[in-house]
PDB file of C-alpha atoms in Angstrom:
ATOM      1  CA  MET A  83      -5.546 -10.190  -8.556  1.00  0.00           C
ATOM      2  CA  SER A  84      -7.104 -10.921  -5.194  1.00  0.00           C
ATOM      3  CA  THR A  85      -6.581 -14.256  -3.501  1.00  0.00           C
ATOM      4  CA  ALA A  86      -8.631 -15.416  -0.562  1.00  0.00           C
ATOM      5  CA  PRO A  87      -6.416 -15.910   2.506  1.00  0.00           C
ATOM      6  CA  PRO A  88      -6.513 -19.015   4.710  1.00  0.00           C
ATOM      7  CA  LYS A  89      -9.299 -18.822   7.280  1.00  0.00           C
ATOM      8  CA  GLU A  90      -7.248 -19.354  10.420  1.00  0.00           C
ATOM      9  CA  LEU A  91      -3.661 -18.737  11.399  1.00  0.00           C
ATOM     10  CA  SER A  92      -3.023 -22.366  12.329  1.00  0.00           C
ATOM     11  CA  ASP A  93      -4.381 -23.500   8.968  1.00  0.00           C
ATOM     12  CA  ALA A  94      -2.264 -20.861   7.224  1.00  0.00           C
ATOM     13  CA  GLN A  95       0.893 -22.059   8.940  1.00  0.00           C
ATOM     14  CA  ILE A  96       0.162 -25.685   8.073  1.00  0.00           C
ATOM     15  CA  SER A  97      -0.715 -24.774   4.503  1.00  0.00           C
ATOM     16  CA  VAL A  98       2.459 -22.751   4.008  1.00  0.00           C
ATOM     17  CA  SER A  99       4.655 -25.507   5.443  1.00  0.00           C
ATOM     18  CA  GLU A 100       2.980 -28.137   3.293  1.00  0.00           C
ATOM     19  CA  MET A 101       3.164 -26.011   0.178  1.00  0.00           C
ATOM     20  CA  LEU A 102       6.843 -25.294   0.764  1.00  0.00           C
ATOM     21  CA  GLU A 103       7.485 -29.028   1.000  1.00  0.00           C
ATOM     22  CA  GLN A 104       5.503 -29.657  -2.178  1.00  0.00           C
ATOM     23  CA  VAL A 105       7.490 -27.015  -4.047  1.00  0.00           C
ATOM     24  CA  ARG A 106      10.768 -28.491  -2.852  1.00  0.00           C
ATOM     25  CA  HIS A 107       9.617 -31.831  -4.205  1.00  0.00           C
ATOM     26  CA  GLY A 108       9.129 -30.322  -7.644  1.00  0.00           C
ATOM     27  CA  ASP A 109       5.495 -29.128  -7.557  1.00  0.00           C
ATOM     28  CA  LEU A 110       5.828 -25.755  -9.288  1.00  0.00           C
ATOM     29  CA  ASN A 111       2.047 -25.237  -9.300  1.00  0.00           C
ATOM     30  CA  SER A 112       2.199 -25.051  -5.507  1.00  0.00           C
ATOM     31  CA  LEU A 113       4.840 -22.316  -5.778  1.00  0.00           C
ATOM     32  CA  GLY A 114       2.523 -20.183  -7.882  1.00  0.00           C
ATOM     33  CA  GLN A 115      -0.367 -20.720  -5.468  1.00  0.00           C
ATOM     34  CA  LEU A 116       1.841 -19.973  -2.477  1.00  0.00           C
ATOM     35  CA  LEU A 117       3.189 -16.706  -3.854  1.00  0.00           C
ATOM     36  CA  GLN A 118      -0.300 -15.539  -4.802  1.00  0.00           C
ATOM     37  CA  LEU A 119      -1.224 -15.583  -1.102  1.00  0.00           C
ATOM     38  CA  TYR A 120       1.100 -12.617  -0.583  1.00  0.00           C
ATOM     39  CA  ARG A 121       0.498 -10.590  -3.757  1.00  0.00           C
ATOM     40  CA  ASN A 122      -1.923  -8.153  -2.112  1.00  0.00           C
ATOM     41  CA  TYR A 123       0.327  -7.651   0.931  1.00  0.00           C
ATOM     42  CA  LEU A 124       3.301  -6.924  -1.322  1.00  0.00           C
ATOM     43  CA  SER A 125       1.127  -4.525  -3.302  1.00  0.00           C
ATOM     44  CA  VAL A 126       0.390  -2.538  -0.139  1.00  0.00           C
ATOM     45  CA  LEU A 127       4.117  -2.334   0.644  1.00  0.00           C
ATOM     46  CA  ALA A 128       4.897  -1.329  -2.941  1.00  0.00           C
ATOM     47  CA  THR A 129       2.249   1.402  -2.824  1.00  0.00           C
ATOM     48  CA  THR A 130       3.863   2.918   0.271  1.00  0.00           C
ATOM     49  CA  GLN A 131       7.238   3.088  -1.468  1.00  0.00           C
ATOM     50  CA  LEU A 132       6.555   4.420  -4.945  1.00  0.00           C
ATOM     51  CA  ASP A 133       6.626   8.210  -4.883  1.00  0.00           C
ATOM     52  CA  GLY A 134       5.661  10.504  -7.738  1.00  0.00           C
ATOM     53  CA  ARG A 135       8.979  10.180  -9.554  1.00  0.00           C
ATOM     54  CA  LEU A 136       8.802   6.403  -9.743  1.00  0.00           C
ATOM     55  CA  ARG A 137       5.042   6.250 -10.372  1.00  0.00           C
ATOM     56  CA  ARG A 138       5.606   8.045 -13.648  1.00  0.00           C
ATOM     57  CA  ARG A 139       7.661   5.052 -14.735  1.00  0.00           C
ATOM     58  CA  MET A 140       6.159   2.057 -12.975  1.00  0.00           C
ATOM     59  CA  SER A 141       3.107   1.074 -10.919  1.00  0.00           C
ATOM     60  CA  PRO A 142       2.908  -0.940  -7.690  1.00  0.00           C
ATOM     61  CA  SER A 143       1.590  -3.867  -9.734  1.00  0.00           C
ATOM     62  CA  ASP A 144       4.678  -3.651 -11.968  1.00  0.00           C
ATOM     63  CA  LEU A 145       6.944  -3.800  -8.923  1.00  0.00           C
ATOM     64  CA  VAL A 146       5.019  -6.717  -7.421  1.00  0.00           C
ATOM     65  CA  GLN A 147       5.110  -8.574 -10.733  1.00  0.00           C
ATOM     66  CA  GLU A 148       8.889  -8.183 -10.884  1.00  0.00           C
ATOM     67  CA  THR A 149       9.084  -9.466  -7.309  1.00  0.00           C
ATOM     68  CA  MET A 150       6.950 -12.519  -8.135  1.00  0.00           C
ATOM     69  CA  LEU A 151       9.022 -13.341 -11.209  1.00  0.00           C
ATOM     70  CA  ALA A 152      12.245 -13.047  -9.197  1.00  0.00           C
ATOM     71  CA  ALA A 153      10.799 -15.254  -6.422  1.00  0.00           C
ATOM     72  CA  HIS A 154       9.877 -17.917  -8.977  1.00  0.00           C
ATOM     73  CA  ARG A 155      13.318 -17.734 -10.534  1.00  0.00           C
ATOM     74  CA  ASP A 156      15.302 -17.779  -7.289  1.00  0.00           C
ATOM     75  CA  PHE A 157      13.136 -19.983  -5.079  1.00  0.00           C
ATOM     76  CA  ALA A 158      15.854 -22.648  -4.894  1.00  0.00           C
ATOM     77  CA  ALA A 159      17.875 -20.142  -2.827  1.00  0.00           C
ATOM     78  CA  PHE A 160      15.161 -19.871  -0.153  1.00  0.00           C
ATOM     79  CA  ARG A 161      16.071 -21.949   2.902  1.00  0.00           C
ATOM     80  CA  GLY A 162      13.267 -21.031   5.314  1.00  0.00           C
ATOM     81  CA  GLY A 163      10.367 -23.184   6.402  1.00  0.00           C
ATOM     82  CA  SER A 164       7.860 -20.775   7.965  1.00  0.00           C
ATOM     83  CA  GLU A 165       5.524 -18.097   6.732  1.00  0.00           C
ATOM     84  CA  GLY A 166       7.496 -15.431   8.600  1.00  0.00           C
ATOM     85  CA  GLU A 167      10.720 -16.458   6.869  1.00  0.00           C
ATOM     86  CA  LEU A 168       8.984 -16.527   3.501  1.00  0.00           C
ATOM     87  CA  LEU A 169       7.552 -13.043   4.030  1.00  0.00           C
ATOM     88  CA  ALA A 170      10.970 -11.687   5.026  1.00  0.00           C
ATOM     89  CA  TRP A 171      12.485 -13.241   1.889  1.00  0.00           C
ATOM     90  CA  LEU A 172       9.774 -11.758  -0.345  1.00  0.00           C
ATOM     91  CA  ARG A 173      10.230  -8.341   1.266  1.00  0.00           C
ATOM     92  CA  GLN A 174      13.952  -8.527   0.509  1.00  0.00           C
ATOM     93  CA  ILE A 175      13.236  -9.336  -3.129  1.00  0.00           C
ATOM     94  CA  LEU A 176      10.754  -6.454  -3.301  1.00  0.00           C
ATOM     95  CA  SER A 177      13.369  -4.205  -1.735  1.00  0.00           C
ATOM     96  CA  ASN A 178      15.964  -5.269  -4.299  1.00  0.00           C
ATOM     97  CA  CYS A 179      13.535  -4.687  -7.178  1.00  0.00           C
ATOM     98  CA  LEU A 180      12.716  -1.261  -5.744  1.00  0.00           C
ATOM     99  CA  GLY A 181      16.411  -0.431  -5.453  1.00  0.00           C
ATOM    100  CA  HIS A 182      16.981  -1.405  -9.079  1.00  0.00           C
ATOM    101  CA  ALA A 183      14.026   0.739 -10.156  1.00  0.00           C
ATOM    102  CA  ILE A 184      15.373   3.716  -8.223  1.00  0.00           C
ATOM    103  CA  GLU A 185      18.817   3.252  -9.700  1.00  0.00           C
ATOM    104  CA  ALA A 186      17.522   2.900 -13.252  1.00  0.00           C
ATOM    105  CA  ASN A 187      14.836   5.581 -13.219  1.00  0.00           C
ATOM    106  CA  VAL A 188      15.691   8.213 -10.635  1.00  0.00           C
ATOM    107  CA  PHE A 189      19.251   8.039  -9.357  1.00  0.00           C
ATOM    108  CA  ALA A 190      21.161   6.849 -12.404  1.00  0.00           C
ATOM    109  CA  GLN A 191      24.469   8.010 -10.917  1.00  0.00           C
ATOM    110  CA  LYS A 192      23.649   7.861  -7.207  1.00  0.00           C
ATOM    111  CA  ARG A 193      22.078   4.855  -5.558  1.00  0.00           C
ATOM    112  CA  ASP A 194      19.889   5.503  -2.508  1.00  0.00           C
ATOM    113  CA  ILE A 195      20.802   2.538  -0.275  1.00  0.00           C
ATOM    114  CA  ARG A 196      18.483   3.705   2.501  1.00  0.00           C
ATOM    115  CA  ARG A 197      15.454   2.760   0.395  1.00  0.00           C
ATOM    116  CA  GLU A 198      16.780  -0.798   0.133  1.00  0.00           C
ATOM    117  CA  VAL A 199      17.515  -1.527   3.785  1.00  0.00           C
ATOM    118  CA  ALA A 200      14.465   0.024   5.417  1.00  0.00           C
ATOM    119  CA  LEU A 201      11.676  -2.192   4.053  1.00  0.00           C
ATOM    120  CA  ASP A 202      11.507  -4.522   7.061  1.00  0.00           C
ATOM    121  CA  GLN A 203      10.950  -1.531   9.356  1.00  0.00           C
ATOM    122  CA  ILE A 204       8.422  -0.175   6.890  1.00  0.00           C
ATOM    123  CA  ALA A 205       6.639  -3.541   6.968  1.00  0.00           C
ATOM    124  CA  LYS A 206       6.500  -3.387  10.772  1.00  0.00           C
ATOM    125  CA  ASN A 207       5.019   0.103  10.564  1.00  0.00           C
ATOM    126  CA  VAL A 208       2.449  -1.178   8.064  1.00  0.00           C
ATOM    127  CA  ASP A 209       1.548  -4.021  10.431  1.00  0.00           C
ATOM    128  CA  ASP A 210       1.025  -1.522  13.260  1.00  0.00           C
ATOM    129  CA  SER A 211      -1.050   0.742  11.017  1.00  0.00           C
ATOM    130  CA  MET A 212      -3.157  -2.186   9.828  1.00  0.00           C
ATOM    131  CA  ALA A 213      -4.092  -2.844  13.449  1.00  0.00           C
ATOM    132  CA  ARG A 214      -5.341   0.736  13.701  1.00  0.00           C
ATOM    133  CA  LEU A 215      -7.124   0.433  10.367  1.00  0.00           C
ATOM    134  CA  ALA A 216      -9.009  -2.579  11.722  1.00  0.00           C
ATOM    135  CA  ASN A 217     -10.679  -0.277  14.250  1.00  0.00           C
ATOM    136  CA  ILE A 218     -12.573   1.315  11.360  1.00  0.00           C
ATOM    137  CA  LEU A 219     -14.436  -1.977  10.922  1.00  0.00           C
ATOM    138  CA  ALA A 220     -15.465  -2.295  14.556  1.00  0.00           C
ATOM    139  CA  ASP A 221     -18.740  -0.412  14.144  1.00  0.00           C
ATOM    140  CA  ARG A 222     -19.937  -3.081  11.709  1.00  0.00           C
ATOM    141  CA  GLY A 223     -18.886  -5.991  13.881  1.00  0.00           C
ATOM    142  CA  LEU A 224     -16.083  -6.879  11.475  1.00  0.00           C
ATOM    143  CA  SER A 225     -13.127  -6.303  13.780  1.00  0.00           C
ATOM    144  CA  PRO A 226     -10.622  -9.142  14.216  1.00  0.00           C
ATOM    145  CA  SER A 227     -10.326 -11.351  17.251  1.00  0.00           C
ATOM    146  CA  GLU A 228      -7.925 -10.235  19.977  1.00  0.00           C
ATOM    147  CA  ASP A 229      -5.623 -13.198  19.476  1.00  0.00           C
ATOM    148  CA  MET A 230      -4.995 -12.495  15.786  1.00  0.00           C
ATOM    149  CA  GLY A 231      -1.349 -11.636  15.166  1.00  0.00           C
ATOM    150  CA  ARG A 232      -0.468  -8.373  13.467  1.00  0.00           C
ATOM    151  CA  ARG A 233       1.259 -10.119  10.590  1.00  0.00           C
ATOM    152  CA  GLU A 234      -1.831 -12.204   9.891  1.00  0.00           C
ATOM    153  CA  LEU A 235      -4.047  -9.150  10.215  1.00  0.00           C
ATOM    154  CA  SER A 236      -1.889  -7.326   7.648  1.00  0.00           C
ATOM    155  CA  LEU A 237      -2.260 -10.195   5.197  1.00  0.00           C
ATOM    156  CA  ARG A 238      -6.002 -10.396   5.687  1.00  0.00           C
ATOM    157  CA  LEU A 239      -6.638  -6.656   5.420  1.00  0.00           C
ATOM    158  CA  SER A 240      -4.398  -6.444   2.352  1.00  0.00           C
ATOM    159  CA  ASP A 241      -6.735  -8.919   0.685  1.00  0.00           C
ATOM    160  CA  GLN A 242      -9.709  -6.812   1.737  1.00  0.00           C
ATOM    161  CA  LEU A 243      -8.123  -3.618   0.388  1.00  0.00           C
ATOM    162  CA  ALA A 244      -7.503  -5.354  -2.934  1.00  0.00           C
ATOM    163  CA  LYS A 245     -11.278  -5.504  -3.453  1.00  0.00           C
ATOM    164  CA  LEU A 246     -11.351  -1.719  -3.810  1.00  0.00           C
ATOM    165  CA  LYS A 247     -10.585   0.116  -7.016  1.00  0.00           C
ATOM    166  CA  PRO A 248      -6.918   1.172  -7.119  1.00  0.00           C
ATOM    167  CA  GLU A 249      -7.424   4.862  -6.292  1.00  0.00           C
ATOM    168  CA  TYR A 250      -9.498   3.974  -3.221  1.00  0.00           C
ATOM    169  CA  ARG A 251      -6.938   1.452  -2.037  1.00  0.00           C
ATOM    170  CA  ASP A 252      -4.099   3.906  -2.600  1.00  0.00           C
ATOM    171  CA  VAL A 253      -5.718   6.790  -0.721  1.00  0.00           C
ATOM    172  CA  ILE A 254      -6.383   4.527   2.286  1.00  0.00           C
ATOM    173  CA  VAL A 255      -2.794   3.275   2.211  1.00  0.00           C
ATOM    174  CA  TYR A 256      -1.418   6.803   2.043  1.00  0.00           C
ATOM    175  CA  ARG A 257      -3.713   8.232   4.710  1.00  0.00           C
ATOM    176  CA  ASN A 258      -4.219   5.363   7.159  1.00  0.00           C
ATOM    177  CA  LEU A 259      -1.016   3.356   6.758  1.00  0.00           C
ATOM    178  CA  GLN A 260       1.516   6.075   5.965  1.00  0.00           C
ATOM    179  CA  GLY A 261      -0.165   8.928   7.799  1.00  0.00           C
ATOM    180  CA  LEU A 262       0.340  11.408   4.947  1.00  0.00           C
ATOM    181  CA  SER A 263      -1.506  14.709   4.986  1.00  0.00           C
ATOM    182  CA  PHE A 264      -4.162  15.353   2.360  1.00  0.00           C
ATOM    183  CA  ASP A 265      -1.838  17.881   0.740  1.00  0.00           C
ATOM    184  CA  GLU A 266       0.914  15.261   0.494  1.00  0.00           C
ATOM    185  CA  ILE A 267      -1.511  12.692  -0.903  1.00  0.00           C
ATOM    186  CA  ALA A 268      -2.808  15.235  -3.422  1.00  0.00           C
ATOM    187  CA  GLU A 269       0.745  15.748  -4.671  1.00  0.00           C
ATOM    188  CA  ARG A 270       1.286  12.014  -5.052  1.00  0.00           C
ATOM    189  CA  MET A 271      -2.021  11.440  -6.811  1.00  0.00           C
ATOM    190  CA  ASN A 272      -1.898  14.636  -8.895  1.00  0.00           C
ATOM    191  CA  ARG A 273      -5.219  15.855  -7.520  1.00  0.00           C
ATOM    192  CA  LYS A 274      -6.457  18.763  -5.435  1.00  0.00           C
ATOM    193  CA  SER A 275      -6.387  18.384  -1.658  1.00  0.00           C
ATOM    194  CA  GLY A 276     -10.144  18.799  -1.278  1.00  0.00           C
ATOM    195  CA  ALA A 277     -10.811  16.163  -3.931  1.00  0.00           C
ATOM    196  CA  VAL A 278      -8.466  13.763  -2.157  1.00  0.00           C
ATOM    197  CA  ARG A 279     -10.243  14.317   1.150  1.00  0.00           C
ATOM    198  CA  MET A 280     -13.606  13.468  -0.433  1.00  0.00           C
ATOM    199  CA  MET A 281     -12.110  10.444  -2.176  1.00  0.00           C
ATOM    200  CA  TRP A 282     -10.739   9.182   1.137  1.00  0.00           C
ATOM    201  CA  LEU A 283     -14.151   9.484   2.791  1.00  0.00           C
ATOM    202  CA  ARG A 284     -15.764   7.562  -0.065  1.00  0.00           C
ATOM    203  CA  ALA A 285     -12.986   4.969   0.045  1.00  0.00           C
ATOM    204  CA  ILE A 286     -13.429   4.382   3.782  1.00  0.00           C
ATOM    205  CA  ASN A 287     -17.182   3.975   3.371  1.00  0.00           C
ATOM    206  CA  LYS A 288     -16.681   1.532   0.507  1.00  0.00           C
ATOM    207  CA  PHE A 289     -14.097  -0.354   2.545  1.00  0.00           C
ATOM    208  CA  LYS A 290     -16.626  -0.797   5.355  1.00  0.00           C
ATOM    209  CA  GLU A 291     -19.295  -1.965   2.893  1.00  0.00           C
ATOM    210  CA  THR A 292     -17.185  -4.529   1.071  1.00  0.00           C
ATOM    211  CA  CYS A 293     -14.993  -5.878   3.872  1.00  0.00           C
ATOM    212  CA  ASP A 294     -15.790  -9.435   4.916  1.00  0.00           C
ATOM    213  CA  PRO A 295     -15.688 -10.437   8.609  1.00  0.00           C
ATOM    214  CA  ILE A 296     -12.131 -10.997   9.859  1.00  0.00           C
ATOM    215  CA  GLU A 297     -12.506 -13.681  12.486  1.00  0.00           C
TER     216      GLU A 297
END
C-alpha cells in the first residue's frame, strides 16, 4: 500500500519526532501511521534481497509485513528519537526477519550470517542508486532539488516506485538499483532476457509518466 510522504524534509523530521512522542504516550494509531511512511522503502530493500530460492517461498510484501508486525510488537525497545535512528532500527528488524527466512527456508542447517549484517551497507548502496535513478526524471522536469538528502530521496522515490505494478517496480529495482544484467534479472523473474529488456523499457517509460514532481 502506498503512502504519501511528507512534502519537505523539515516537516518530515518534525512529524516523525512528534509521532514518536505520541506513540510513547500511548497513541498506537500514530505508530501505525508512522510505520506506513516507510513501507515502500522497506519493500525496495526487501526486493533487493530476495533471490529466486526465497521468492518461491515468500514475497517482498510478506517480508515487509513480518517486519511491520515485529516493529509494532517490539516498539517499546526502540530508544531513538530521529528518523535516521528509526530507519536503522527498521532495517535491523528487516534484516532479522530475512535471516530467519533464510534459516527456515534455504539454509536449515547452515545460517548465512553475512545476509544479516550487510543490510545497512545495502541500504547505503540503494540510496546512492536512487540518486542516479532520479536522473531519469530530469528530462520531464521532475528531478529533485540539489539540497535534498539521499535518505529523503530514497523514501520519496520508493513511494513513486510503489505506484507501478509489481513486475515493473521489481525490474527497475534489479536493473537500476542493483545493477543486475538482463540475463541475471531474467533468471530471477523466470523470463527470457529479451522479454526482461522490453519490460524494463516499458517500466522506465511508465515510471516517467506516473512520477509526481519531487521538490
